[in-house]
Amino acid sequence: MDTDEKNGIKVSRRGFLALSGAGAAGVAVSGCGPHKLAEFLELTESARRAPGGEERWVTSICGQCEGGCSIRVRTVGGRAVNITGNPFYPLNRNGLCPTGLAGLQTLYSPDRIRGPLKRVGNRGEGKWEPISWEEAIQTVAQQLREIRERGEPHSVVFLSGDGNGLMDTLVSRFCQAYGTPNDVRNTGAALETQALARFCTQGTRAPLTYDLDNTNCILSFGAPLLEASVSPVRMMRTYGHLRQDRPGPKAKIIQIESRFSATAAKADEWVPIQPGTEGALALGIAYILIREGLYDKRFVDNHAFGFEDWKDADGTAHQGFRNLVLREHNLDEVSRLTTVPVSTILRIAKEFATHKPAIALGEMTSTNAAYSLMAVHALNALVGSIDVSGGVVFPPEAPLKELPTVQRDDVAKRGLTQPRLDGAASRAFPLAHHVATAMAGPLAAEKPYKANALFLYQANPLFSSPQPASFARAFEKIPFIVSFSPFLDESSTQADLILPDHTYLEKWQDMPAPPVVPYPLFGLRQPAVTPLYNTMHTGDALIQIAKQVGGPVADAFPWADFLTVLQYRVTGLFEAKRGGIVEPFTDKSWTALLEDRGWWSSSYHSFDEFWAQLQDKGGWWDPAYSFGEWARIFPTPSGKFEFYSLTLKQSLTALAETGKHDIEGALKDLKLTARGDALCLPHFESPRFAGADAQYPFHLNIMRLLPLAGEHNANQPFLQEILGPQLGMRWDSWLEINPETARRLGVDDGDDVWVESPVGKLKLQARLNPGAMPDVVNMPANLGHTASGRWAEGIGVNPLQLTAPEYDYLAGLSAPGATRVKVYKA
Ligand code: SF4
């Protein structure tokens, strides 16, 4: 039984599962599912029907989410007919989730764009004319040449989705050679937050990697590990391994979040918490570890800086982490803020300290995310879980060959000195590299300058930004918009030109593994089938555009096509003489033996042999790991783990020196309340919320669900069918409300309700769920499309229409969890 009396919630796992059945039976859901599945099958019959012929199995990488699972695609007569997992690939070892299995619905979707299109009516009117690829590329190159000749290369904006691998590199390379600083990524929250925690405490931006398979305790502060985390299938395998397969004691898993999610249901314990107070709880746990002497003194003494009070070179005294925590985070105060009982905090802290190696990780959507994540990661340092088996580890990157340095001309150099339109790394968002959602305002206001062209690659800001309408106003000011989307999504409908990309089953791509395995792992995506339509790999399109722009831009892209660059990069793996092609099984002791020597599989003797094996097995890895390379792990000013972040101190000092105002003005702009040494230490910043408590009594929690984790998944009927199995929901949005709260509001299960925030209101179906906290309502993300395909359009509502554009300004992290709402019967 998992209960939380203080929060007024009583729910058992069995009760939760029983509720699933009751919910499915008790509420009428859309009956359109079977009809729409049949419709899909009928419409795609001719495309899907295998004409007979040779059977082949092609190894590739799933593209239904960012998880990076390796797949094997069965083709018959050149048609893809089935997708299974790849047993060789260590990330997922044969495993696939239902979302991955549905991948053929991306390939065969009747809503795909079948060739380049030019707008012929007004924007958004939906009038398009098919054009040739030659004309499409020439048109883009001509525009880019003209903008550059006017000396305005900075006015070109490239907005991309989750940057990964070679495409990420090529887009950056293009922007550098062309001369625009506006290379803006819409990076996922999970990676961004892990990178931030590492930057503040360890001085480098690579995401933290967790050796979860060997840990004895996972303390998760809101990370949706089994739903839409960095790699859901990997997490499912890890859960199974830790809870069942592993010999000896099972690991302890504690999920701290405001909703009884699938991750919470599978954990040993669910700890409900007030949204935005996760950092306070982490500091409360730190308080116990320090007060009771449960922290790892050896690690703290030898490898940490700023735990104790200290003096700088001028003799000025500074507060350390120990004293800050002991003075400001006593358990009564932490319990009051978080609503987690004192006894629970005490018990969790002791379990975390005694189940070593233990890992604390988190994912947050609040305005205080940066300091909260620092606090969570500080727990790993306190229990000595840095750079140990079963703790946080720091595998080096796969040794891919570097591309030649870009040579910039004077036009590019001048362009690159201009400020970015998203405000990243400026006074507005000093620690940020990218703040995609913040571009709407500057684009619409044409300040600090007008954007003359916008390129959209795996990005759909007219759907995925807080207040998407604000981006619509920005689009009106941009004279030339190019989309590379394979589907006519919300943003593409407003483009002037569409250069449709292949789908993931039709193209070459590299896939560096997400940071969920404790070693470098490189996956190869290769085409399972010949492209169905007249589409083009965006990497090929970019290379062709660069060549036609000419000059130094063309010089930066000497390759014939994307595959040529990819093979060039991969020669680095072949030449590294370490690691090898992925294997079906690696004995741990064998790996350990090889760790001392560096592992190199000599199963290939030429690059062609290496490439053939890579295609066959799907990837390269180097499972050997060298512990204790502290200089690499802590490239901080102190050379240690920094409880007191000198890295952050340097950033804040630079901010004060470069700003027009004093540091006080800068801190006020960043809406930070701490002052003095606390600014460089993990501490609790009170979260801000749009909407006053009295008028908007509920927190809005936007749930990321695995079926809709990918960019175009909402248009796949099979995935709409399996949306919310716990509540029997499909083909619609819903609002989860605690039953007691619903009773107070006079709302029954299945009633239509209005959800209203300070910036918008939406009507949707209420579903009663005892796994919702009394003052938190939950709504699924990635529904409510107005474009993107016949099965996505008009299905449910988009919760981002309710969210205010709030941020953790210091880090430039969007804070969709910072909106309060009221709920009333429709
Ligand atoms: S977790 Fe993501 S990458 Fe893996 S099979 Fe599922 S959808 Fe594909």
Short mmCIF file of C-alpha atoms in Angstrom, two decimals, residues 16-24 227 259-263 265 705 722-729 734 736 767-769:
data_model
loop_
_atom_site.label_atom_id
_atom_site.label_comp_id
_atom_site.label_asym_id
_atom_site.label_seq_id
_atom_site.Cartn_x
_atom_site.Cartn_y
_atom_site.Cartn_z
CA PHE A 16 -4.82 1.90 -9.30
CA LEU A 17 -5.00 -1.06 -11.65
CA ALA A 18 -8.58 -1.80 -10.62
CA LEU A 19 -9.37 1.81 -11.37
CA SER A 20 -8.06 1.29 -14.87
CA GLY A 21 -10.69 -1.33 -15.55
CA ALA A 22 -13.41 0.60 -13.78
CA GLY A 23 -12.54 3.73 -15.66
CA ALA A 24 -12.57 2.01 -18.98
CA GLU A 227 6.74 7.32 -19.77
CA ARG A 259 0.94 12.48 -9.87
CA PHE A 260 0.69 8.73 -9.37
CA SER A 261 2.19 8.09 -12.80
CA ALA A 262 3.17 4.78 -14.41
CA THR A 263 6.69 5.41 -13.08
CA ALA A 265 3.06 2.88 -9.86
CA LEU A 705 2.86 10.16 -22.45
CA ILE A 722 -3.41 3.36 -26.45
CA LEU A 723 -3.14 6.86 -25.01
CA GLY A 724 -4.29 6.54 -21.42
CA PRO A 725 -4.79 2.87 -20.55
CA GLN A 726 -5.05 3.51 -16.80
CA LEU A 727 -8.22 5.52 -17.35
CA GLY A 728 -9.34 3.86 -20.56
CA MET A 729 -8.79 7.11 -22.47
CA TRP A 734 -8.80 14.52 -20.36
CA GLU A 736 -7.37 14.17 -14.12
CA ARG A 767 -11.60 11.94 -15.20
CA LEU A 768 -11.45 11.22 -11.53
CA ASN A 769 -8.16 9.77 -10.43
#
